[in-house]
PDB file of C-alpha atoms in Angstrom:
ATOM      1  CA  UNK J  27       0.028   0.125  -0.124  1.00 89.00           C
ATOM      2  CA  UNK J  28       1.188   3.487  -0.824  1.00 91.00           C
ATOM      3  CA  UNK J  29       1.370   6.181   2.207  1.00 90.00           C
ATOM      4  CA  UNK J  30      -2.365   8.488   2.245  1.00 93.00           C
ATOM      5  CA  UNK J  31      -0.243  11.240   2.377  1.00 94.00           C
ATOM      6  CA  UNK J  32       1.588  10.523  -1.388  1.00 92.00           C
ATOM      7  CA  UNK J  33      -1.686   9.602  -2.795  1.00 90.00           C
ATOM      8  CA  UNK J  34      -3.883  12.451  -1.111  1.00 92.00           C
ATOM      9  CA  UNK J  35      -1.338  15.400  -2.613  1.00 93.00           C
ATOM     10  CA  UNK J  36      -1.620  13.751  -6.137  1.00 92.00           C
ATOM     11  CA  UNK J  37      -5.207  13.550  -5.696  1.00 92.00           C
ATOM     12  CA  UNK J  38      -5.166  17.675  -5.025  1.00 90.00           C
ATOM     13  CA  UNK J  39      -3.278  17.997  -8.296  1.00 87.00           C
ATOM     14  CA  UNK J  40      -5.540  15.458 -10.622  1.00 89.00           C
ATOM     15  CA  UNK J  41      -8.635  17.441  -8.939  1.00 87.00           C
ATOM     16  CA  UNK J  42      -7.139  20.374 -10.370  1.00 83.00           C
ATOM     17  CA  UNK J  43      -8.887  21.707 -13.839  1.00 81.00           C
ATOM     18  CA  UNK J  44      -6.366  21.360 -17.118  1.00 80.00           C
ATOM     19  CA  UNK J  45      -6.121  25.019 -18.029  1.00 84.00           C
ATOM     20  CA  UNK J  46      -3.675  24.345 -20.875  1.00 92.00           C
ATOM     21  CA  UNK J  47      -4.351  22.363 -23.897  1.00 93.00           C
ATOM     22  CA  UNK J  48      -2.763  18.751 -24.432  1.00 94.00           C
ATOM     23  CA  UNK J  49       0.951  18.888 -25.235  1.00 95.00           C
ATOM     24  CA  UNK J  50      -0.085  16.336 -28.499  1.00 96.00           C
ATOM     25  CA  UNK J  51      -3.111  19.270 -29.949  1.00 96.00           C
ATOM     26  CA  UNK J  52      -0.091  21.433 -29.610  1.00 97.00           C
ATOM     27  CA  UNK J  53       2.559  19.331 -31.569  1.00 97.00           C
ATOM     28  CA  UNK J  54      -0.295  18.376 -33.972  1.00 97.00           C
ATOM     29  CA  UNK J  55      -1.489  21.617 -35.039  1.00 98.00           C
ATOM     30  CA  UNK J  56       1.895  23.447 -35.482  1.00 98.00           C
ATOM     31  CA  UNK J  57       3.599  20.535 -37.020  1.00 97.00           C
ATOM     32  CA  UNK J  58       0.140  21.257 -39.981  1.00 96.00           C
ATOM     33  CA  UNK J  59       1.364  24.834 -40.043  1.00 97.00           C
ATOM     34  CA  UNK J  60       4.935  23.326 -41.074  1.00 97.00           C
ATOM     35  CA  UNK J  61       3.546  21.194 -43.630  1.00 95.00           C
ATOM     36  CA  UNK J  62       1.361  23.887 -45.253  1.00 95.00           C
ATOM     37  CA  UNK J  63       4.462  26.410 -45.408  1.00 96.00           C
ATOM     38  CA  UNK J  64       6.517  23.631 -46.658  1.00 95.00           C
ATOM     39  CA  UNK J  65       4.815  21.078 -48.640  1.00 92.00           C
ATOM     40  CA  UNK J  66       8.353  19.444 -49.326  1.00 91.00           C
ATOM     41  CA  UNK J  67       7.789  17.424 -45.878  1.00 88.00           C
ATOM     42  CA  UNK J  68       4.863  15.831 -46.691  1.00 83.00           C
ATOM     43  CA  UNK J  69       2.898  13.935 -49.688  1.00 81.00           C
ATOM     44  CA  UNK J  70       0.112  16.214 -49.016  1.00 79.00           C
ATOM     45  CA  UNK J  71      -0.296  19.568 -51.402  1.00 82.00           C
ATOM     46  CA  UNK J  72      -2.908  21.895 -52.027  1.00 82.00           C
ATOM     47  CA  UNK J  73      -3.954  22.654 -55.871  1.00 80.00           C
ATOM     48  CA  UNK J  74      -5.131  26.685 -55.735  1.00 86.00           C
ATOM     49  CA  UNK J  75      -5.006  29.563 -54.226  1.00 93.00           C
ATOM     50  CA  UNK J  76      -8.385  28.808 -52.331  1.00 93.00           C
ATOM     51  CA  UNK J  77      -7.537  25.102 -51.182  1.00 92.00           C
ATOM     52  CA  UNK J  78      -5.254  26.783 -49.481  1.00 93.00           C
ATOM     53  CA  UNK J  79      -7.074  29.726 -47.914  1.00 95.00           C
ATOM     54  CA  UNK J  80      -9.852  27.015 -46.580  1.00 95.00           C
ATOM     55  CA  UNK J  81      -6.795  25.173 -44.843  1.00 94.00           C
ATOM     56  CA  UNK J  82      -5.205  28.470 -42.817  1.00 96.00           C
ATOM     57  CA  UNK J  83      -8.466  29.490 -42.368  1.00 97.00           C
ATOM     58  CA  UNK J  84      -8.905  26.029 -40.866  1.00 97.00           C
ATOM     59  CA  UNK J  85      -5.710  25.854 -38.592  1.00 97.00           C
ATOM     60  CA  UNK J  86      -7.116  29.859 -37.330  1.00 98.00           C
ATOM     61  CA  UNK J  87      -9.993  27.967 -35.831  1.00 98.00           C
ATOM     62  CA  UNK J  88      -7.842  25.451 -34.257  1.00 98.00           C
ATOM     63  CA  UNK J  89      -5.590  27.945 -32.947  1.00 98.00           C
ATOM     64  CA  UNK J  90      -8.643  29.905 -31.507  1.00 98.00           C
ATOM     65  CA  UNK J  91      -9.623  26.302 -29.558  1.00 97.00           C
ATOM     66  CA  UNK J  92      -6.394  25.418 -28.607  1.00 97.00           C
ATOM     67  CA  UNK J  93      -5.909  29.516 -26.978  1.00 97.00           C
ATOM     68  CA  UNK J  94      -9.430  29.422 -26.143  1.00 96.00           C
ATOM     69  CA  UNK J  95      -8.624  26.401 -23.567  1.00 95.00           C
ATOM     70  CA  UNK J  96      -5.991  28.487 -21.819  1.00 96.00           C
ATOM     71  CA  UNK J  97      -8.384  31.903 -22.015  1.00 96.00           C
ATOM     72  CA  UNK J  98      -7.709  33.006 -18.579  1.00 94.00           C
ATOM     73  CA  UNK J  99      -3.805  32.850 -19.024  1.00 95.00           C
ATOM     74  CA  UNK J 100      -4.013  34.873 -22.032  1.00 96.00           C
ATOM     75  CA  UNK J 101      -3.810  39.510 -22.139  1.00 93.00           C
ATOM     76  CA  UNK J 102      -6.462  39.409 -25.187  1.00 96.00           C
ATOM     77  CA  UNK J 103      -9.360  37.519 -26.606  1.00 97.00           C
ATOM     78  CA  UNK J 104      -8.517  34.145 -27.938  1.00 97.00           C
ATOM     79  CA  UNK J 105     -10.003  34.776 -31.584  1.00 98.00           C
ATOM     80  CA  UNK J 106      -7.923  37.977 -31.644  1.00 98.00           C
ATOM     81  CA  UNK J 107      -4.999  36.303 -30.961  1.00 98.00           C
ATOM     82  CA  UNK J 108      -5.238  33.803 -33.475  1.00 98.00           C
ATOM     83  CA  UNK J 109      -6.219  35.868 -36.211  1.00 98.00           C
ATOM     84  CA  UNK J 110      -3.037  38.007 -35.406  1.00 98.00           C
ATOM     85  CA  UNK J 111      -1.078  34.894 -35.569  1.00 98.00           C
ATOM     86  CA  UNK J 112      -1.834  33.993 -39.248  1.00 98.00           C
ATOM     87  CA  UNK J 113      -0.938  37.059 -40.012  1.00 98.00           C
ATOM     88  CA  UNK J 114       2.374  36.880 -38.659  1.00 98.00           C
ATOM     89  CA  UNK J 115       2.903  33.596 -40.947  1.00 98.00           C
ATOM     90  CA  UNK J 116       3.614  35.534 -44.282  1.00 98.00           C
ATOM     91  CA  UNK J 117       6.365  37.222 -42.887  1.00 98.00           C
ATOM     92  CA  UNK J 118       7.594  34.228 -40.415  1.00 98.00           C
ATOM     93  CA  UNK J 119       7.935  32.477 -44.213  1.00 98.00           C
ATOM     94  CA  UNK J 120       9.946  34.861 -45.847  1.00 98.00           C
ATOM     95  CA  UNK J 121      12.484  34.695 -42.736  1.00 98.00           C
ATOM     96  CA  UNK J 122      12.955  30.958 -43.033  1.00 98.00           C
ATOM     97  CA  UNK J 123      13.334  31.409 -46.658  1.00 98.00           C
ATOM     98  CA  UNK J 124      16.468  33.205 -45.791  1.00 98.00           C
ATOM     99  CA  UNK J 125      17.380  30.743 -43.535  1.00 98.00           C
ATOM    100  CA  UNK J 126      17.231  27.767 -46.266  1.00 98.00           C
ATOM    101  CA  UNK J 127      19.329  30.171 -48.234  1.00 98.00           C
ATOM    102  CA  UNK J 128      21.893  30.590 -45.503  1.00 98.00           C
ATOM    103  CA  UNK J 129      22.404  26.499 -45.508  1.00 98.00           C
ATOM    104  CA  UNK J 130      22.470  26.732 -49.287  1.00 97.00           C
ATOM    105  CA  UNK J 131      24.952  29.205 -48.945  1.00 97.00           C
ATOM    106  CA  UNK J 132      26.945  27.434 -46.296  1.00 96.00           C
ATOM    107  CA  UNK J 133      27.151  23.844 -46.316  1.00 96.00           C
ATOM    108  CA  UNK J 134      28.810  22.720 -49.481  1.00 95.00           C
ATOM    109  CA  UNK J 135      26.812  19.183 -48.890  1.00 96.00           C
ATOM    110  CA  UNK J 136      23.551  21.256 -49.487  1.00 96.00           C
ATOM    111  CA  UNK J 137      22.123  19.781 -52.726  1.00 96.00           C
ATOM    112  CA  UNK J 138      18.972  21.465 -53.054  1.00 97.00           C
ATOM    113  CA  UNK J 139      16.515  24.021 -51.081  1.00 97.00           C
ATOM    114  CA  UNK J 140      14.458  20.580 -50.965  1.00 96.00           C
ATOM    115  CA  UNK J 141      16.997  18.537 -49.186  1.00 97.00           C
ATOM    116  CA  UNK J 142      17.453  21.510 -46.862  1.00 97.00           C
ATOM    117  CA  UNK J 143      13.841  21.637 -45.591  1.00 97.00           C
ATOM    118  CA  UNK J 144      13.345  17.680 -45.720  1.00 95.00           C
ATOM    119  CA  UNK J 145      16.466  16.713 -44.150  1.00 95.00           C
ATOM    120  CA  UNK J 146      18.196  19.300 -42.607  1.00 97.00           C
ATOM    121  CA  UNK J 147      17.592  18.870 -38.599  1.00 97.00           C
ATOM    122  CA  UNK J 148      18.751  22.487 -38.249  1.00 97.00           C
ATOM    123  CA  UNK J 149      16.034  24.107 -40.404  1.00 98.00           C
ATOM    124  CA  UNK J 150      13.403  21.855 -38.686  1.00 97.00           C
ATOM    125  CA  UNK J 151      14.184  23.376 -35.467  1.00 98.00           C
ATOM    126  CA  UNK J 152      14.967  26.615 -36.644  1.00 98.00           C
ATOM    127  CA  UNK J 153      10.979  26.531 -37.999  1.00 98.00           C
ATOM    128  CA  UNK J 154       9.438  25.318 -34.688  1.00 98.00           C
ATOM    129  CA  UNK J 155      11.252  28.057 -32.806  1.00 98.00           C
ATOM    130  CA  UNK J 156      10.376  30.867 -35.483  1.00 98.00           C
ATOM    131  CA  UNK J 157       6.705  29.670 -34.881  1.00 98.00           C
ATOM    132  CA  UNK J 158       7.041  29.864 -31.244  1.00 98.00           C
ATOM    133  CA  UNK J 159       8.808  32.907 -31.251  1.00 98.00           C
ATOM    134  CA  UNK J 160       6.002  34.532 -32.638  1.00 98.00           C
ATOM    135  CA  UNK J 161       4.007  33.234 -29.965  1.00 98.00           C
ATOM    136  CA  UNK J 162       5.738  34.232 -27.280  1.00 98.00           C
ATOM    137  CA  UNK J 163       5.789  37.969 -28.775  1.00 97.00           C
ATOM    138  CA  UNK J 164       2.190  37.629 -28.140  1.00 97.00           C
ATOM    139  CA  UNK J 165       2.525  36.789 -24.748  1.00 97.00           C
ATOM    140  CA  UNK J 166       1.075  33.280 -24.627  1.00 98.00           C
ATOM    141  CA  UNK J 167       2.815  31.199 -22.080  1.00 97.00           C
ATOM    142  CA  UNK J 168       3.865  27.725 -22.454  1.00 97.00           C
ATOM    143  CA  UNK J 169       2.681  26.777 -25.607  1.00 98.00           C
ATOM    144  CA  UNK J 170       6.305  28.287 -27.094  1.00 98.00           C
ATOM    145  CA  UNK J 171       8.162  26.360 -24.984  1.00 98.00           C
ATOM    146  CA  UNK J 172       6.445  22.957 -25.659  1.00 97.00           C
ATOM    147  CA  UNK J 173       7.350  23.375 -29.248  1.00 98.00           C
ATOM    148  CA  UNK J 174      10.961  24.551 -28.623  1.00 98.00           C
ATOM    149  CA  UNK J 175      11.041  21.006 -26.461  1.00 98.00           C
ATOM    150  CA  UNK J 176       9.558  18.768 -29.185  1.00 97.00           C
ATOM    151  CA  UNK J 177      11.694  20.553 -32.138  1.00 98.00           C
ATOM    152  CA  UNK J 178      14.914  19.663 -29.103  1.00 98.00           C
ATOM    153  CA  UNK J 179      13.439  15.740 -28.653  1.00 97.00           C
ATOM    154  CA  UNK J 180      13.596  15.603 -32.584  1.00 97.00           C
ATOM    155  CA  UNK J 181      16.746  17.262 -33.585  1.00 97.00           C
ATOM    156  CA  UNK J 182      18.590  17.498 -30.159  1.00 98.00           C
ATOM    157  CA  UNK J 183      18.806  21.024 -30.843  1.00 98.00           C
ATOM    158  CA  UNK J 184      17.340  23.531 -27.423  1.00 98.00           C
ATOM    159  CA  UNK J 185      16.490  26.979 -29.163  1.00 98.00           C
ATOM    160  CA  UNK J 186      14.515  28.837 -26.260  1.00 98.00           C
ATOM    161  CA  UNK J 187      11.731  30.621 -27.749  1.00 98.00           C
ATOM    162  CA  UNK J 188      12.542  33.846 -26.465  1.00 98.00           C
ATOM    163  CA  UNK J 189      15.861  34.057 -28.150  1.00 98.00           C
ATOM    164  CA  UNK J 190      15.858  36.808 -30.257  1.00 98.00           C
ATOM    165  CA  UNK J 191      17.243  35.556 -33.775  1.00 98.00           C
ATOM    166  CA  UNK J 192      17.695  37.732 -37.229  1.00 98.00           C
ATOM    167  CA  UNK J 193      17.354  36.091 -40.736  1.00 98.00           C
ATOM    168  CA  UNK J 194      19.793  34.108 -42.412  1.00 98.00           C
ATOM    169  CA  UNK J 195      20.167  31.671 -39.581  1.00 98.00           C
ATOM    170  CA  UNK J 196      22.268  27.975 -39.810  1.00 98.00           C
ATOM    171  CA  UNK J 197      22.810  25.407 -37.566  1.00 98.00           C
ATOM    172  CA  UNK J 198      25.365  22.953 -39.136  1.00 97.00           C
ATOM    173  CA  UNK J 199      24.802  19.138 -38.225  1.00 95.00           C
ATOM    174  CA  UNK J 200      23.139  20.917 -34.858  1.00 95.00           C
ATOM    175  CA  UNK J 201      23.199  18.005 -32.423  1.00 96.00           C
ATOM    176  CA  UNK J 202      24.166  19.699 -29.116  1.00 98.00           C
ATOM    177  CA  UNK J 203      23.222  22.910 -29.945  1.00 98.00           C
ATOM    178  CA  UNK J 204      21.855  25.029 -27.272  1.00 98.00           C
ATOM    179  CA  UNK J 205      20.490  28.779 -27.044  1.00 98.00           C
ATOM    180  CA  UNK J 206      19.288  30.595 -24.085  1.00 97.00           C
ATOM    181  CA  UNK J 207      16.161  32.703 -23.709  1.00 97.00           C
ATOM    182  CA  UNK J 208      18.095  36.103 -23.478  1.00 97.00           C
ATOM    183  CA  UNK J 209      20.311  35.275 -26.315  1.00 98.00           C
ATOM    184  CA  UNK J 210      20.521  38.143 -29.107  1.00 98.00           C
ATOM    185  CA  UNK J 211      21.683  36.796 -32.396  1.00 98.00           C
ATOM    186  CA  UNK J 212      22.185  38.943 -35.588  1.00 98.00           C
ATOM    187  CA  UNK J 213      22.257  38.483 -39.320  1.00 98.00           C
ATOM    188  CA  UNK J 214      24.194  35.720 -41.293  1.00 98.00           C
ATOM    189  CA  UNK J 215      25.005  33.941 -38.503  1.00 98.00           C
ATOM    190  CA  UNK J 216      26.668  29.783 -38.623  1.00 98.00           C
ATOM    191  CA  UNK J 217      26.737  27.972 -35.433  1.00 98.00           C
ATOM    192  CA  UNK J 218      27.880  24.253 -35.500  1.00 98.00           C
ATOM    193  CA  UNK J 219      27.111  21.194 -33.140  1.00 98.00           C
ATOM    194  CA  UNK J 220      27.848  21.845 -29.332  1.00 98.00           C
ATOM    195  CA  UNK J 221      27.803  24.956 -29.337  1.00 98.00           C
ATOM    196  CA  UNK J 222      26.306  26.539 -26.284  1.00 98.00           C
ATOM    197  CA  UNK J 223      25.183  30.207 -26.046  1.00 98.00           C
ATOM    198  CA  UNK J 224      24.366  30.256 -22.298  1.00 97.00           C
ATOM    199  CA  UNK J 225      24.420  32.072 -18.817  1.00 95.00           C
ATOM    200  CA  UNK J 226      27.060  32.145 -16.580  1.00 90.00           C
ATOM    201  CA  UNK J 227      25.137  32.100 -13.470  1.00 76.00           C
ATOM    202  CA  UNK J 228      21.578  30.192 -13.255  1.00 70.00           C
ATOM    203  CA  UNK J 229      20.604  32.148 -10.054  1.00 67.00           C
ATOM    204  CA  UNK J 230      16.804  32.346  -9.902  1.00 67.00           C
ATOM    205  CA  UNK J 231      17.108  36.300  -9.072  1.00 65.00           C
ATOM    206  CA  UNK J 232      18.627  36.468 -12.420  1.00 67.00           C
ATOM    207  CA  UNK J 233      15.743  35.806 -14.123  1.00 67.00           C
ATOM    208  CA  UNK J 234      14.509  39.149 -15.867  1.00 73.00           C
ATOM    209  CA  UNK J 235      17.607  40.098 -16.830  1.00 87.00           C
ATOM    210  CA  UNK J 236      19.833  39.325 -19.755  1.00 94.00           C
ATOM    211  CA  UNK J 237      22.035  36.361 -18.907  1.00 95.00           C
ATOM    212  CA  UNK J 238      23.055  35.040 -22.874  1.00 97.00           C
ATOM    213  CA  UNK J 239      25.293  36.769 -25.015  1.00 98.00           C
ATOM    214  CA  UNK J 240      24.819  38.595 -28.183  1.00 98.00           C
ATOM    215  CA  UNK J 241      25.659  37.336 -31.231  1.00 98.00           C
ATOM    216  CA  UNK J 242      26.623  40.563 -34.207  1.00 98.00           C
ATOM    217  CA  UNK J 243      26.429  39.821 -37.618  1.00 98.00           C
ATOM    218  CA  UNK J 244      28.459  37.776 -40.099  1.00 98.00           C
ATOM    219  CA  UNK J 245      29.560  35.638 -36.692  1.00 98.00           C
ATOM    220  CA  UNK J 246      30.770  31.497 -37.247  1.00 98.00           C
ATOM    221  CA  UNK J 247      30.696  29.029 -34.277  1.00 98.00           C
ATOM    222  CA  UNK J 248      32.660  26.365 -34.455  1.00 98.00           C
ATOM    223  CA  UNK J 249      31.849  23.041 -32.950  1.00 97.00           C
ATOM    224  CA  UNK J 250      32.176  22.579 -29.058  1.00 97.00           C
ATOM    225  CA  UNK J 251      32.225  26.146 -28.325  1.00 97.00           C
ATOM    226  CA  UNK J 252      30.966  27.710 -25.349  1.00 98.00           C
ATOM    227  CA  UNK J 253      29.799  31.452 -24.802  1.00 98.00           C
ATOM    228  CA  UNK J 254      28.595  32.737 -21.500  1.00 98.00           C
ATOM    229  CA  UNK J 255      27.146  35.715 -19.812  1.00 96.00           C
ATOM    230  CA  UNK J 256      24.916  38.153 -20.641  1.00 96.00           C
ATOM    231  CA  UNK J 257      27.488  41.242 -21.172  1.00 96.00           C
ATOM    232  CA  UNK J 258      29.121  39.175 -23.136  1.00 97.00           C
ATOM    233  CA  UNK J 259      28.882  40.414 -26.822  1.00 98.00           C
ATOM    234  CA  UNK J 260      30.940  38.767 -30.177  1.00 98.00           C
ATOM    235  CA  UNK J 261      31.544  41.314 -32.501  1.00 98.00           C
ATOM    236  CA  UNK J 262      30.506  41.207 -35.925  1.00 98.00           C
ATOM    237  CA  UNK J 263      32.604  39.386 -38.989  1.00 98.00           C
ATOM    238  CA  UNK J 264      34.152  37.414 -35.658  1.00 98.00           C
ATOM    239  CA  UNK J 265      35.101  33.456 -35.938  1.00 98.00           C
ATOM    240  CA  UNK J 266      34.940  31.452 -32.954  1.00 97.00           C
ATOM    241  CA  UNK J 267      36.477  28.097 -33.392  1.00 96.00           C
ATOM    242  CA  UNK J 268      36.100  24.698 -32.081  1.00 95.00           C
ATOM    243  CA  UNK J 269      35.890  24.203 -28.241  1.00 95.00           C
ATOM    244  CA  UNK J 270      36.446  27.864 -26.699  1.00 96.00           C
ATOM    245  CA  UNK J 271      35.396  28.898 -23.661  1.00 96.00           C
ATOM    246  CA  UNK J 272      34.545  32.779 -23.846  1.00 97.00           C
ATOM    247  CA  UNK J 273      32.899  34.993 -21.077  1.00 96.00           C
ATOM    248  CA  UNK J 274      34.110  38.418 -22.014  1.00 96.00           C
ATOM    249  CA  UNK J 275      33.130  40.485 -25.306  1.00 97.00           C
ATOM    250  CA  UNK J 276      35.689  40.590 -28.208  1.00 97.00           C
ATOM    251  CA  UNK J 277      35.601  43.033 -30.979  1.00 98.00           C
ATOM    252  CA  UNK J 278      34.446  42.769 -34.696  1.00 98.00           C
ATOM    253  CA  UNK J 279      36.801  40.696 -37.046  1.00 98.00           C
ATOM    254  CA  UNK J 280      38.269  38.457 -33.842  1.00 97.00           C
ATOM    255  CA  UNK J 281      39.801  35.332 -34.477  1.00 97.00           C
ATOM    256  CA  UNK J 282      39.691  33.102 -31.361  1.00 96.00           C
ATOM    257  CA  UNK J 283      40.965  29.303 -31.420  1.00 91.00           C
ATOM    258  CA  UNK J 284      41.683  26.922 -29.020  1.00 82.00           C
ATOM    259  CA  UNK J 285      44.735  25.115 -29.343  1.00 78.00           C
ATOM    260  CA  UNK J 286      45.465  22.037 -27.310  1.00 74.00           C
ATOM    261  CA  UNK J 287      49.038  20.544 -27.171  1.00 74.00           C
ATOM    262  CA  UNK J 288      48.437  16.959 -28.653  1.00 73.00           C
ATOM    263  CA  UNK J 289      51.225  14.147 -27.658  1.00 73.00           C
ATOM    264  CA  UNK J 290      51.945  10.755 -29.172  1.00 79.00           C
ATOM    265  CA  UNK J 291      53.612   8.021 -27.119  1.00 80.00           C
ATOM    266  CA  UNK J 292      54.766   5.032 -29.324  1.00 74.00           C
TER     267      UNK J 292
END
C-alpha cells in the first residue's frame, strides 16, 4: 500500500482543472502549419489558392480553440490572438526562406532547397523556433516552450523561444546546440554542433535580466564552443573556433581558437 499522504497530495493535483491544451494537440497543430508552409515535408499538397485559404482558415479555427482552452492565461481574446498570429505567417515564412538560403550558401553538402527542407535537422528546429517565438511575442505562455522542446526532442537542438534570432540563420549538424532565453543573434550567423550560448549564473534572481550572450552579424561559431554571460558580445564578422570557452566580449573581426597540445607516445 502507498502512503495516504502521498496519494492525497497527488489527488489534489488530479482534481485541479487542466487550463492548458494537451501537448499532442499543440504538436499536431503546429506540425500542420509547418507542412502547409513547406509541402516538401509531406505528400499532401494543396492545388490552388482557394484550397490553401481554406486550409489556413481551418488552422486559424484550431488555433482559436487551442487558445480558448487557456483563455484565463491570455492578455487578449483567443479569437483575436489567433487571427493576429495567422497574419504573422507570411513574415515568418519570408525569414525562413532566408534561413534556407543561409544553409544553401554555407553547407557544401546541401544539394538543393528541397533537401534542406526535407532532411536538415537544423532547419527543422529553426521552423519551430520561429513559430514559437511569434507566439511568445504575443505573450502566449507554455505553448511556445512546448513547441521548441518538441523540436529539441526530434533534433537534439535546444532553442529557447525567448531568444531573438535575425534572418539568414544556419545551424550545421546541430546536435547538442543550446541557445538560451535572452540570447540575441544577428544576421548571417552560423553555428555548428555542440555550441552553447548560455548564462554564467543560473541564479533565480537573474530571471528577469539578460543572462545570455549577444552574437552580432556574420559570426561563425565552430563545434563545441561555449559562450556565456549576458554582457558578453561577439563582434560582427568574428570567428570562434571549436571548443573555445568565452566569457568576455570581443571586438569585430576577431578570430579565437583553442589550441591543445597533443602528445603521441609510441
